[in-house]
Coordinates of N, CA and C and ligand atoms in Angstrom, one line a residue:
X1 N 11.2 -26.1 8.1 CA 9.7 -26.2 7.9 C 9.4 -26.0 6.4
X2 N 8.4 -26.9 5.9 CA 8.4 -26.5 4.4 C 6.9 -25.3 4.7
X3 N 7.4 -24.2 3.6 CA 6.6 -23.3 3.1 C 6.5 -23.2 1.8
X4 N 5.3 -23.2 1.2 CA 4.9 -22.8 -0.4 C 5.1 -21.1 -0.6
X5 N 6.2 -20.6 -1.0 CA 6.3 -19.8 -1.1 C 5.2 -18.2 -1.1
X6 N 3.9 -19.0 -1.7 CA 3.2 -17.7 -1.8 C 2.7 -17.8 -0.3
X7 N 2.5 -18.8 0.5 CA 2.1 -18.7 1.4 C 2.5 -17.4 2.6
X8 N 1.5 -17.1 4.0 CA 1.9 -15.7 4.3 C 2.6 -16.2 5.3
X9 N 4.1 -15.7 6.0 CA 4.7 -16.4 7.2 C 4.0 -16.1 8.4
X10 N 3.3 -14.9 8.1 CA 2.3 -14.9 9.8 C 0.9 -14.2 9.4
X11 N -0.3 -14.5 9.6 CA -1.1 -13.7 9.6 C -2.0 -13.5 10.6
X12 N -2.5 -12.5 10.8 CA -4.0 -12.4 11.9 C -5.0 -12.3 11.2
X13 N -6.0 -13.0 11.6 CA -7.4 -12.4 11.3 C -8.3 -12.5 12.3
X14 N -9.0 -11.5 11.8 CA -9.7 -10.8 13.0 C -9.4 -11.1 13.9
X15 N -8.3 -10.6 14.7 CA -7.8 -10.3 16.3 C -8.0 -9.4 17.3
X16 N -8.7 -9.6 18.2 CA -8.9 -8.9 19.2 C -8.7 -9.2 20.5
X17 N -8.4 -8.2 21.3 CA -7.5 -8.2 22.5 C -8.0 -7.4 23.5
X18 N -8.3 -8.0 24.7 CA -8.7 -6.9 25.3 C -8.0 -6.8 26.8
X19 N -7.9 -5.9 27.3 CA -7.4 -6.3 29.0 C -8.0 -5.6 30.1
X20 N -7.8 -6.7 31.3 CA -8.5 -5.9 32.4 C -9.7 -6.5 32.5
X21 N -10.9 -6.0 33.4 CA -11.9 -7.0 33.8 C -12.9 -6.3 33.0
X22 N -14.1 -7.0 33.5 CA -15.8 -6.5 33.2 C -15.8 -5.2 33.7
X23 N -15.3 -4.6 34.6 CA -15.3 -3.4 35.7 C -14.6 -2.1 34.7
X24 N -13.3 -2.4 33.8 CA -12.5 -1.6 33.8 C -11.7 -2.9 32.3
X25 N -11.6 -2.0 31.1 CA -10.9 -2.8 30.3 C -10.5 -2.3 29.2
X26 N -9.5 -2.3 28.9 CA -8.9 -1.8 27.5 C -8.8 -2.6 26.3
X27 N -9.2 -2.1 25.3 CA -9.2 -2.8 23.7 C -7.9 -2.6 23.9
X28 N -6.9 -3.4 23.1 CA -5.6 -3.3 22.8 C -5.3 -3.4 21.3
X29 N -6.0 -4.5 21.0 CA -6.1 -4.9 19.7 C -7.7 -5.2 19.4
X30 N -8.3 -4.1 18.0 CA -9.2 -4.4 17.8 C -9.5 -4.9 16.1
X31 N -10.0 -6.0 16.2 CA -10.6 -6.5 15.0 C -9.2 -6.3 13.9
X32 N -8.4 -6.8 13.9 CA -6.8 -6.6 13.5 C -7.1 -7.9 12.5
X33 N -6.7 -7.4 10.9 CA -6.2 -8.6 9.9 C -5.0 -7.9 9.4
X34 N -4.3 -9.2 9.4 CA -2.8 -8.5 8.4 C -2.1 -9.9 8.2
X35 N -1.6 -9.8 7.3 CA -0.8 -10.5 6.7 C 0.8 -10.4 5.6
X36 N 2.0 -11.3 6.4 CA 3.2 -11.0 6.0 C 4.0 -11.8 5.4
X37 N 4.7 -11.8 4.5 CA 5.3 -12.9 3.3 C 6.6 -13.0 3.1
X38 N 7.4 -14.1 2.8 CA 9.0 -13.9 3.0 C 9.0 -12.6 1.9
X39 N 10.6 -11.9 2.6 CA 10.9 -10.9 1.5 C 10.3 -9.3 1.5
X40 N 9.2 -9.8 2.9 CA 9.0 -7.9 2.8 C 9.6 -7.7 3.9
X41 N 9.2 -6.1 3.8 CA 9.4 -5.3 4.8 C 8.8 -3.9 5.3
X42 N 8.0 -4.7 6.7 CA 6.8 -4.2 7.0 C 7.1 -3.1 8.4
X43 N 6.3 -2.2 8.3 CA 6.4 -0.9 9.6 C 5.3 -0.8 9.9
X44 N 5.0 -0.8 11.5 CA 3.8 -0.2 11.5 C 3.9 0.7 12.6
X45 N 3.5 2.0 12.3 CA 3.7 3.0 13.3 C 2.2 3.7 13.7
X46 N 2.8 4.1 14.9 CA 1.6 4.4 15.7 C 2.4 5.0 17.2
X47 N 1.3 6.2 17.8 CA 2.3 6.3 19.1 C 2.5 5.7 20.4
X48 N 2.8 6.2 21.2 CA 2.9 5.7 22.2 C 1.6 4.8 22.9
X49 N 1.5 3.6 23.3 CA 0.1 2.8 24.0 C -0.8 2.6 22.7
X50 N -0.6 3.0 21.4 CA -1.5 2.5 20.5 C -1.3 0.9 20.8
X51 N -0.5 0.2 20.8 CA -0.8 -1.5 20.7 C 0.1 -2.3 20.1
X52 N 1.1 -1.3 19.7 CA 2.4 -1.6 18.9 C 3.0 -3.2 19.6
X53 N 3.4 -2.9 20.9 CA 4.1 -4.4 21.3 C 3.4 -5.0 21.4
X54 N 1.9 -5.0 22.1 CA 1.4 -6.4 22.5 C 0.9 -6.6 20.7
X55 N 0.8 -5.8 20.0 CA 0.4 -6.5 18.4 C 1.8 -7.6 18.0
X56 N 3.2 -7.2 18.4 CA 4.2 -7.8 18.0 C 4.2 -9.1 19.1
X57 N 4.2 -9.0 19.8 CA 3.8 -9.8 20.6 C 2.9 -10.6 20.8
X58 N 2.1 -10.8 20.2 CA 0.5 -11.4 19.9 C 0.9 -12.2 18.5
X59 N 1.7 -11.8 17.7 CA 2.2 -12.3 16.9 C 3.1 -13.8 16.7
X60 N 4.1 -13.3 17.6 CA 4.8 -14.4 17.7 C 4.5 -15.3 18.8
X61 N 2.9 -15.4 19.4 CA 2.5 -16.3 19.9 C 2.8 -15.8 21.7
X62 N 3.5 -15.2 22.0 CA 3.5 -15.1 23.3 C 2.6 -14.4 24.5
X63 N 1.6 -13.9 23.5 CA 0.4 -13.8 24.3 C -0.9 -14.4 23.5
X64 N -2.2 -14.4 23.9 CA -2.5 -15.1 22.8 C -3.9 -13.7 22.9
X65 N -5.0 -13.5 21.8 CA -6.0 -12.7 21.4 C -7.0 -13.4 22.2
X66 N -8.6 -12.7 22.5 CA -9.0 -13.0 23.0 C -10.2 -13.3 22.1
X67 N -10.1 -13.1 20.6 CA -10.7 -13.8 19.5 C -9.6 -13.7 18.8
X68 N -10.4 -14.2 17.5 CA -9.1 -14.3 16.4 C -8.3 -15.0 16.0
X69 N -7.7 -15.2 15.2 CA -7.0 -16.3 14.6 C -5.5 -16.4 14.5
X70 N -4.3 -16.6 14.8 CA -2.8 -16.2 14.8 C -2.5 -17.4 13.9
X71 N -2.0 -16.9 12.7 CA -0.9 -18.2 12.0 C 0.3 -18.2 12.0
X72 N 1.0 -19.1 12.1 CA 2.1 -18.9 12.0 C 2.8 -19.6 11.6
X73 N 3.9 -19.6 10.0 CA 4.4 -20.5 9.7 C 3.2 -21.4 9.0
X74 N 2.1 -20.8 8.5 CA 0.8 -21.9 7.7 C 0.1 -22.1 8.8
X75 N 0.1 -22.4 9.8 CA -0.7 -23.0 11.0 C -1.0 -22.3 12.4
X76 N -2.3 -22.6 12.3 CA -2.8 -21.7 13.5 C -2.2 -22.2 14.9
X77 N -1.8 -21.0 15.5 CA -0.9 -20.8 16.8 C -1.4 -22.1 18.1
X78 N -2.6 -22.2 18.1 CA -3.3 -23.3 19.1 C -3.0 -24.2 18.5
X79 N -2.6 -24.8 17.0 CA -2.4 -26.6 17.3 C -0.8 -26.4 17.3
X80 N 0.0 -25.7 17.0 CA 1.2 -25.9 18.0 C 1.1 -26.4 19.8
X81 N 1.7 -27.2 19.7 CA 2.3 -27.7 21.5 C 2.8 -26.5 22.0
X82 N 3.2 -26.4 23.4 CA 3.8 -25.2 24.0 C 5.4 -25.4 23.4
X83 N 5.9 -26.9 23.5 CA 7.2 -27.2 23.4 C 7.5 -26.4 21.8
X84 N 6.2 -26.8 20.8 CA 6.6 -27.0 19.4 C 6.9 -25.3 19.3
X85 N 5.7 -24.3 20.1 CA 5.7 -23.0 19.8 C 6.9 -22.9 20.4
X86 N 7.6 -22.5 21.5 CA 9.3 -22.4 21.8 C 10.1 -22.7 21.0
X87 N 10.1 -23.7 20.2 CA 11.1 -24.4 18.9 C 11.0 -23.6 17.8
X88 N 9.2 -23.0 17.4 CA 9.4 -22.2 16.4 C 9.7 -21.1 17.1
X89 N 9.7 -20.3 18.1 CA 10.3 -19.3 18.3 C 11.8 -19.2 18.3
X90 N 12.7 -20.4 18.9 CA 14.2 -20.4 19.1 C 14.0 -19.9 17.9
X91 N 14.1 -21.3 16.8 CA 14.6 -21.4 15.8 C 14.2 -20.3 14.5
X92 N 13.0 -19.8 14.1 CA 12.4 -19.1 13.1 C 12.1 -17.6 13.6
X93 N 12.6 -17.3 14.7 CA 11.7 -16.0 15.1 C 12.9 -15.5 15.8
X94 N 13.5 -14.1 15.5 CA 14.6 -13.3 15.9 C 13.7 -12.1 16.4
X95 N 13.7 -11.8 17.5 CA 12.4 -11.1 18.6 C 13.2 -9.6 19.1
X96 N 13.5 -8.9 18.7 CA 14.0 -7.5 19.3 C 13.1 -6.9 20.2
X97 N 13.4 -7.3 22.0 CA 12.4 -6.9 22.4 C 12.7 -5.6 22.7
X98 N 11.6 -4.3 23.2 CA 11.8 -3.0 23.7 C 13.1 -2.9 24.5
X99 N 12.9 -3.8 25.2 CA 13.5 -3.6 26.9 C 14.6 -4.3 26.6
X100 N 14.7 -5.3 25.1 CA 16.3 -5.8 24.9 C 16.3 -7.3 25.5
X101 N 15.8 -7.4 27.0 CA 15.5 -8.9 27.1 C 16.8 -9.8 27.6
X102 N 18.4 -9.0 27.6 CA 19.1 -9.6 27.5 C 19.6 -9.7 28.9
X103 N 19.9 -11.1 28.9 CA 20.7 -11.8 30.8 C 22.2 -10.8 30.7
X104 N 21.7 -10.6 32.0 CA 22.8 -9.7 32.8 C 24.0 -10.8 33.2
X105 N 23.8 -11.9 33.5 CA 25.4 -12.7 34.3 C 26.1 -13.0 32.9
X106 N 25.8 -13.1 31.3 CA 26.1 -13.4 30.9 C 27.0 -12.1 29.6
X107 N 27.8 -12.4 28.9 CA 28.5 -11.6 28.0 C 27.4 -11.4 27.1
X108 N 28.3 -10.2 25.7 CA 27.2 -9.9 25.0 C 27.6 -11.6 23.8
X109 N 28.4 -12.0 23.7 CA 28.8 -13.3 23.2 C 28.1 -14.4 23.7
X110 N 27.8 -14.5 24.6 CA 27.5 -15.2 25.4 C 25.7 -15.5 25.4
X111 N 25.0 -14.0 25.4 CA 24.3 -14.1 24.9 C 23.5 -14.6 23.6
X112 N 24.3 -14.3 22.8 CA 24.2 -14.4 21.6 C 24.3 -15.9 21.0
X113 N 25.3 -16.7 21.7 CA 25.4 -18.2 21.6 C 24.2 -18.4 22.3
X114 N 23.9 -18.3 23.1 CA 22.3 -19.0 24.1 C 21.4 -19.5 22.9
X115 N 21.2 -18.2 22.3 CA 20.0 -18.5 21.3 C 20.7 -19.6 20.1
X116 N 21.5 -19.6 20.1 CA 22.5 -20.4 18.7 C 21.9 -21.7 19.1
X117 N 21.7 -22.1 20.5 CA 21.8 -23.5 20.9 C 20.7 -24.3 20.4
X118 N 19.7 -23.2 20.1 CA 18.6 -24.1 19.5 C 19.0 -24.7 18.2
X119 N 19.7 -24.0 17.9 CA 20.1 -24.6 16.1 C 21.5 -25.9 16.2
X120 N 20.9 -26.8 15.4 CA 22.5 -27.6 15.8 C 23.7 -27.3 15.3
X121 N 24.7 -26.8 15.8 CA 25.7 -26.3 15.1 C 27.1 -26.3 16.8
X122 N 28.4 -26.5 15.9 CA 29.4 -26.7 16.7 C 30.0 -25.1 18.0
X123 N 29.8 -25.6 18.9 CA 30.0 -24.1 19.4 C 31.4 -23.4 19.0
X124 N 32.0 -23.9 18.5 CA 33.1 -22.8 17.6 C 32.4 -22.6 17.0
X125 N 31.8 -23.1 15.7 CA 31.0 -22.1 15.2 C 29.6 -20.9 15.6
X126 N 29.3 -21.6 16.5 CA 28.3 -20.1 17.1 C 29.1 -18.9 17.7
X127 N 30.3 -19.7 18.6 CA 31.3 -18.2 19.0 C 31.4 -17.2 17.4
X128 N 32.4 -17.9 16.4 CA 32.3 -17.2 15.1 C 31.2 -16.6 15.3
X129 N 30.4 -16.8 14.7 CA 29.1 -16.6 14.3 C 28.9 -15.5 15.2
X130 N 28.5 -15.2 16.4 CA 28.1 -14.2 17.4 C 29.4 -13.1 17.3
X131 N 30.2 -13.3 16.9 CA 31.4 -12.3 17.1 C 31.2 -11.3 15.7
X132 N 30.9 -12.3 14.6 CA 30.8 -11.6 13.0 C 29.3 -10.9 13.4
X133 N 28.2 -11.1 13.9 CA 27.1 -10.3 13.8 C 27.6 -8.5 14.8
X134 N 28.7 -9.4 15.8 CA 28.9 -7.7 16.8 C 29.4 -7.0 15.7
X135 N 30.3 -7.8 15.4 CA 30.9 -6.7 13.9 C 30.6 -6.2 13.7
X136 N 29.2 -7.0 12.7 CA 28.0 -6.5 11.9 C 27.5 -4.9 11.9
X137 N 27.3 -5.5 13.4 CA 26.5 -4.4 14.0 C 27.4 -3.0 15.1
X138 N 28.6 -3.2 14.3 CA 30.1 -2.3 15.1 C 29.8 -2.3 16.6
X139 N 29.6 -3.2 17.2 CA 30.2 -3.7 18.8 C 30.7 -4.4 19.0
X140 N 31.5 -5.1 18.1 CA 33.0 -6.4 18.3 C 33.7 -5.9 19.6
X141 N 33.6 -4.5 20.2 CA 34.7 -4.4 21.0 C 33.6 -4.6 22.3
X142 N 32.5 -5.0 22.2 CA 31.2 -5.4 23.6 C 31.5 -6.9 23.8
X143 N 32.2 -7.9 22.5 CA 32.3 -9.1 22.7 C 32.2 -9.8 24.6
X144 N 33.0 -9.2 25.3 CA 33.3 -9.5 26.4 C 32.9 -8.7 28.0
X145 N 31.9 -7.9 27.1 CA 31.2 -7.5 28.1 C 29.6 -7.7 28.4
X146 N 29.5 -7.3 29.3 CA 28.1 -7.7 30.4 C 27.0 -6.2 30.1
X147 N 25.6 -6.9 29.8 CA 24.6 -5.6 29.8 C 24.5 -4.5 30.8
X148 N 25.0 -5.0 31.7 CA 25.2 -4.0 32.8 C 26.6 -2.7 33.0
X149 N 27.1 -2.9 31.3 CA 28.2 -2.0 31.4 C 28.5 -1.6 29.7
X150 N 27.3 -1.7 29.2 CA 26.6 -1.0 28.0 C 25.7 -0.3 28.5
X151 N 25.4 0.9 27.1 CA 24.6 1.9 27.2 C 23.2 1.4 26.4
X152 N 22.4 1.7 26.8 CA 20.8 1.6 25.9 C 21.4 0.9 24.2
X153 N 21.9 2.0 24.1 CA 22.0 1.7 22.1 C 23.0 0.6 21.7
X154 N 23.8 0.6 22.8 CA 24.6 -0.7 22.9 C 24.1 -2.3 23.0
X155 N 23.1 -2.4 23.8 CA 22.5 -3.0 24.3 C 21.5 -3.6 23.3
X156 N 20.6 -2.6 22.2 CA 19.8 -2.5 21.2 C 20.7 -3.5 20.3
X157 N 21.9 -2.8 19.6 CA 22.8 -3.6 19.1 C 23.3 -5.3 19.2
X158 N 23.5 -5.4 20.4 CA 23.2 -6.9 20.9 C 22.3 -7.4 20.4
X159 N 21.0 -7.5 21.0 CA 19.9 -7.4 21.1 C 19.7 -7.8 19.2
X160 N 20.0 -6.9 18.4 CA 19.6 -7.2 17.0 C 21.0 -8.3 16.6
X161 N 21.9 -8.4 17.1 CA 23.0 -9.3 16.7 C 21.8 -10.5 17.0
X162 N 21.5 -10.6 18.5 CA 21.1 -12.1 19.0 C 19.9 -12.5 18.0
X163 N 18.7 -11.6 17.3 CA 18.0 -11.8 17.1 C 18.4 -12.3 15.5
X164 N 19.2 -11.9 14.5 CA 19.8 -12.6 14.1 C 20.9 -13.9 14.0
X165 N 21.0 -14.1 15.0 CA 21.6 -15.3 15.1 C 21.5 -16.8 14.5
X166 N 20.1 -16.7 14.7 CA 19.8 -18.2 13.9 C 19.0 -18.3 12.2
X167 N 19.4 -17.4 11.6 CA 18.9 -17.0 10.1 C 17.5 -17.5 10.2
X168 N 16.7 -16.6 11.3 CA 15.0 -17.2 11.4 C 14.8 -15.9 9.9
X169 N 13.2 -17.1 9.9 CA 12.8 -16.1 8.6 C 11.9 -14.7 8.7
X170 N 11.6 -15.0 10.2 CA 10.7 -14.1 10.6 C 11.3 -13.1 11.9
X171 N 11.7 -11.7 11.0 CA 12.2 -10.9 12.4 C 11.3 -9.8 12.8
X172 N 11.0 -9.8 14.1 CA 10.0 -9.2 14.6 C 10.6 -7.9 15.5
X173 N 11.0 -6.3 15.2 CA 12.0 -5.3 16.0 C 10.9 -4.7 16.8
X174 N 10.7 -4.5 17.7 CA 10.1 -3.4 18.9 C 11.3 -2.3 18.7
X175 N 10.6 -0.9 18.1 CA 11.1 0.0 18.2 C 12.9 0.4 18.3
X176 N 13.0 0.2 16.8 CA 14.6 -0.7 16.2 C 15.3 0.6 16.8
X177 N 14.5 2.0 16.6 CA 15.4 2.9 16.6 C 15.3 3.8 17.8
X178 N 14.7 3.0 18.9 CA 14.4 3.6 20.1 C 15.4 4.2 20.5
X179 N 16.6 3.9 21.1 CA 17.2 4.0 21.9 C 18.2 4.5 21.8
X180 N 18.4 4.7 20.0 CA 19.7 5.3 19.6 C 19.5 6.8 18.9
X181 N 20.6 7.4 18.9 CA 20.8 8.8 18.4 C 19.9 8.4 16.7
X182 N 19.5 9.7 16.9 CA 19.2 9.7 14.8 C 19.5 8.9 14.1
X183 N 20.6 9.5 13.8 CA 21.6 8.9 12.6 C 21.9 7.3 13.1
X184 N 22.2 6.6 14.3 CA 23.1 5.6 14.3 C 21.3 4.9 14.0
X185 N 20.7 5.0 14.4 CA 18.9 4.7 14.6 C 19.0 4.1 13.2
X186 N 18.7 5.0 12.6 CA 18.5 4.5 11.1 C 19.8 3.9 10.4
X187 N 20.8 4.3 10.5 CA 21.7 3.5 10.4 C 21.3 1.5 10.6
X188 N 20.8 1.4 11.9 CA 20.8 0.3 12.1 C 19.5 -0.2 11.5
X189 N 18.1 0.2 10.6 CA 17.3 0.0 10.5 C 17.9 -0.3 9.1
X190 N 18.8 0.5 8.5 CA 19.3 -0.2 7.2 C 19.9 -1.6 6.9
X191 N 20.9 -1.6 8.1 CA 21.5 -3.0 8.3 C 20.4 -4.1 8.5
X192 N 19.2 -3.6 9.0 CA 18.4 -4.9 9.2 C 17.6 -4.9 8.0
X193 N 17.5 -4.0 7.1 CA 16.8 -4.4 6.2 C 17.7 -4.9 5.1
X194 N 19.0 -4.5 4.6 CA 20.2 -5.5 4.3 C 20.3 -7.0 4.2
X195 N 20.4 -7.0 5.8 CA 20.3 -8.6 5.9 C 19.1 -9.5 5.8
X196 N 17.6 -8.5 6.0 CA 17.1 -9.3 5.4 C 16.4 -9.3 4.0
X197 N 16.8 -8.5 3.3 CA 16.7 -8.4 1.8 C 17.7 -9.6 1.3
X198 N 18.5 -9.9 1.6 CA 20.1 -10.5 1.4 C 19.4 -11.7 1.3
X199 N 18.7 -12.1 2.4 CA 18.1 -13.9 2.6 C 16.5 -14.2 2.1
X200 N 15.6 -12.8 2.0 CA 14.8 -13.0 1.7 C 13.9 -13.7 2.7
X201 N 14.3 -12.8 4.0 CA 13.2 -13.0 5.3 C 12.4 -11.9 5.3
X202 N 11.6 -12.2 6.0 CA 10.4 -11.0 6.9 C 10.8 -10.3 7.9
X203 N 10.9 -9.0 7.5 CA 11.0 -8.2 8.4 C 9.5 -7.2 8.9
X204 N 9.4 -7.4 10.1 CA 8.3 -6.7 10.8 C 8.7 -5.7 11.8
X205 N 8.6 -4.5 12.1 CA 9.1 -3.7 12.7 C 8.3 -2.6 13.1
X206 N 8.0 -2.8 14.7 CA 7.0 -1.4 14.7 C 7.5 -0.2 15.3
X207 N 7.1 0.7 15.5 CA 7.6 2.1 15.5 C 6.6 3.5 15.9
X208 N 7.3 4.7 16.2 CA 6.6 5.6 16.4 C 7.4 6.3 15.8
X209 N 8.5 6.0 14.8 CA 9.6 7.0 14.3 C 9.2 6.7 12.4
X210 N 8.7 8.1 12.0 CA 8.0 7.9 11.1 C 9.2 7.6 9.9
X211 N 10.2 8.2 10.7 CA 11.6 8.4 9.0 C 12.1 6.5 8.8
X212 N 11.4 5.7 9.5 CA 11.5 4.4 9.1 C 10.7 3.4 7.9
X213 N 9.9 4.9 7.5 CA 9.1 4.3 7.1 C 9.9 4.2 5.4
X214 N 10.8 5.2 5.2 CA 11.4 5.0 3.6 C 12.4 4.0 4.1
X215 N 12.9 2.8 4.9 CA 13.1 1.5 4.5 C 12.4 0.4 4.9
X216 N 10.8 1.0 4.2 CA 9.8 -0.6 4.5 C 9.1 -0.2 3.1
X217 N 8.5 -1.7 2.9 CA 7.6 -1.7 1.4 C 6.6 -1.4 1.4
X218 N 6.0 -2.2 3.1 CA 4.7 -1.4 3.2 C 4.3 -0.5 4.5
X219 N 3.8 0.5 4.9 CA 3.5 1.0 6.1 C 2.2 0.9 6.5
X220 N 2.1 0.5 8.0 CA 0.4 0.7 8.2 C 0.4 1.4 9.4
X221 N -0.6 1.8 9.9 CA -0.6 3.0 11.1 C -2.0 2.2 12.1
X222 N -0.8 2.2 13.2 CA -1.9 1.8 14.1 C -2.2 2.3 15.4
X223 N -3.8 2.5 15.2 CA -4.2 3.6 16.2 C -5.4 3.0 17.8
X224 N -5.2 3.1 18.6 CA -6.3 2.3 19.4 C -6.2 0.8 19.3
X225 N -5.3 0.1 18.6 CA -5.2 -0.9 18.5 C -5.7 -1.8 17.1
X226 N -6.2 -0.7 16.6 CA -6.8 -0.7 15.1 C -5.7 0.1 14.1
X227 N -5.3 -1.2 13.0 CA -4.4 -1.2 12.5 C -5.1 -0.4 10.8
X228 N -4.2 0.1 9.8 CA -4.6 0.4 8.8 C -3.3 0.5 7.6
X229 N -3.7 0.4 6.6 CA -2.5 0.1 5.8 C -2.7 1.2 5.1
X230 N -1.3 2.4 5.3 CA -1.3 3.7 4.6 C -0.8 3.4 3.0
X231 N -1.1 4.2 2.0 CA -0.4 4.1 0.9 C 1.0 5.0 0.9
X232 N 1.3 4.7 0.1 CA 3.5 4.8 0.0 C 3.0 6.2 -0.9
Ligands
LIG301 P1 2.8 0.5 22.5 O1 3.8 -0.5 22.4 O2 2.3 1.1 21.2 O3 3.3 1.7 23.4 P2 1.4 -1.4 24.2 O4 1.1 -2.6 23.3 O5 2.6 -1.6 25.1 O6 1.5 -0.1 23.3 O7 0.1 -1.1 25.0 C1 -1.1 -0.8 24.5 C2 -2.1 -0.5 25.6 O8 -2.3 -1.6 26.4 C3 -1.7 0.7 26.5 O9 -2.9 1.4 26.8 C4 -1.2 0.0 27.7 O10 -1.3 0.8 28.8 C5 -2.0 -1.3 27.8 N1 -1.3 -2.4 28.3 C6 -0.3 -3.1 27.8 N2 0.1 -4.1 28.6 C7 -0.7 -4.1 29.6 C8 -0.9 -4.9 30.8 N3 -0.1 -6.0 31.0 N4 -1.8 -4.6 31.7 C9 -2.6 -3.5 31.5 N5 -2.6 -2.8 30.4 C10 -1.6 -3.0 29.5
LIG302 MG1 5.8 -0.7 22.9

């Protein structure tokens, strides 16, 4: 997809979100503008039920705001097709979900080629390819195993392998360092900021783990679903 470089790879304006009926309803996201450009690397922390996922998620189109505007890639999320939005998700959007997301009948290899398929490329090369990200991410020895015989931070690992897989420009982590010890936590928050400093993608990364915040450029804190951009 061509982008003009200064252009922003995702932005909201004025977004709002609400759930639940007339009876009973929660703001999730209120009156939310933000905007993100290849090459950074963005945190936004906030605690628990502030609005962290459905904001990342609202994002990359898979829910939609109940005002407000979603761009994505230059273009607002409604003149995408359903088919076109899936294609930019395969292809441009590496999604670390909370929960990981990852099929159980299948390997961690295995996984990891699923998503490759959107991109055209020979499946020896996606095997390579999916085996050098386990590396990457020191689980080469999970190659051949099933989510169901990994631990949480194992699983995490995958999980950022797969979302890497297709060199999208826009990676989106739900709580990178959830599930792992301290040290390996941030450990892997460096690797992702590595790779994507290396290509000069977008990293987006939300959080309630504030020591993430010295490998991002900018931090914003979001509270009640109302976002704010702290100074460094
Ligand atoms: P976070 O990721 O920061 O923990 P979430 O975005 O998951 O926050 O949730 C924000 C708020 O929206 C919470 O109050 C949560 O209970 C509520 N919420 C999220 N998803 C749903 C849903 N499907 N139905 C009802 N409430 C929801
Ligand atoms: Mg969450």
């Amino acid at each position: 997809m061509q982008k003009k470089s200064s252009e922003a790879i995702v932005e909201m304006i004025n977004v709002s979100k609400t759930l639940g009926d007339e009876n009973r309803s929660t703001t999730v996201l209120q009156n939310v503008n933000f905007r993100a450009h290849a090459g950074e690397l963005i945190l936004i922390l906030g605690p628990s039920g502030s609005g962290k996922s459905t904001f990342l998620t609202t994002l990359a189109g898979l829910q939609s705001p109940n005002s407000g505007l979603v761009r994505l890639f230059g273009k607002n999320i409604q003149e995408y097709s359903a088919r076109e939005l899936q294609l930019l998700r395969a292809r441009q959007i590496g999604f670390v979900f909370q929960t990981f997301n990852l099929i159980d009948a299948l390997t961690a290899t295995e996984n990891i080629v699923l998503v490759g398929k959107f991109v055209r490329s020979k499946r020896k090369n996606l095997v390579d390819r999916a085996i050098n990200l386990l590396d990457l991410l020191g689980v080469s020895y999970l190659a051949r195993s099933y989510p169901g015989q990994m631990s949480q931070g194992e699983k995490q690992r995958v999980a950022i392998a797969r979302a890497l897989m297709n060199h999208a420009d826009l990676i989106l982590a739900d709580e990178p360092t959830g599930n792992l010890p301290s040290e390996q936590g941030l450990e892997i928050v460096k690797m992702l900021r590595n790779e994507v400093r290396r290509n000069n993608r977008c990293l987006i990364m939300v959080s309630h783990d504030q020591r993430v915040a010295s490998f991002s450029d900018r931090v914003f804190s979001i509270q009640d679903g109302a976002i704010t951009q702290q100074s460094k």
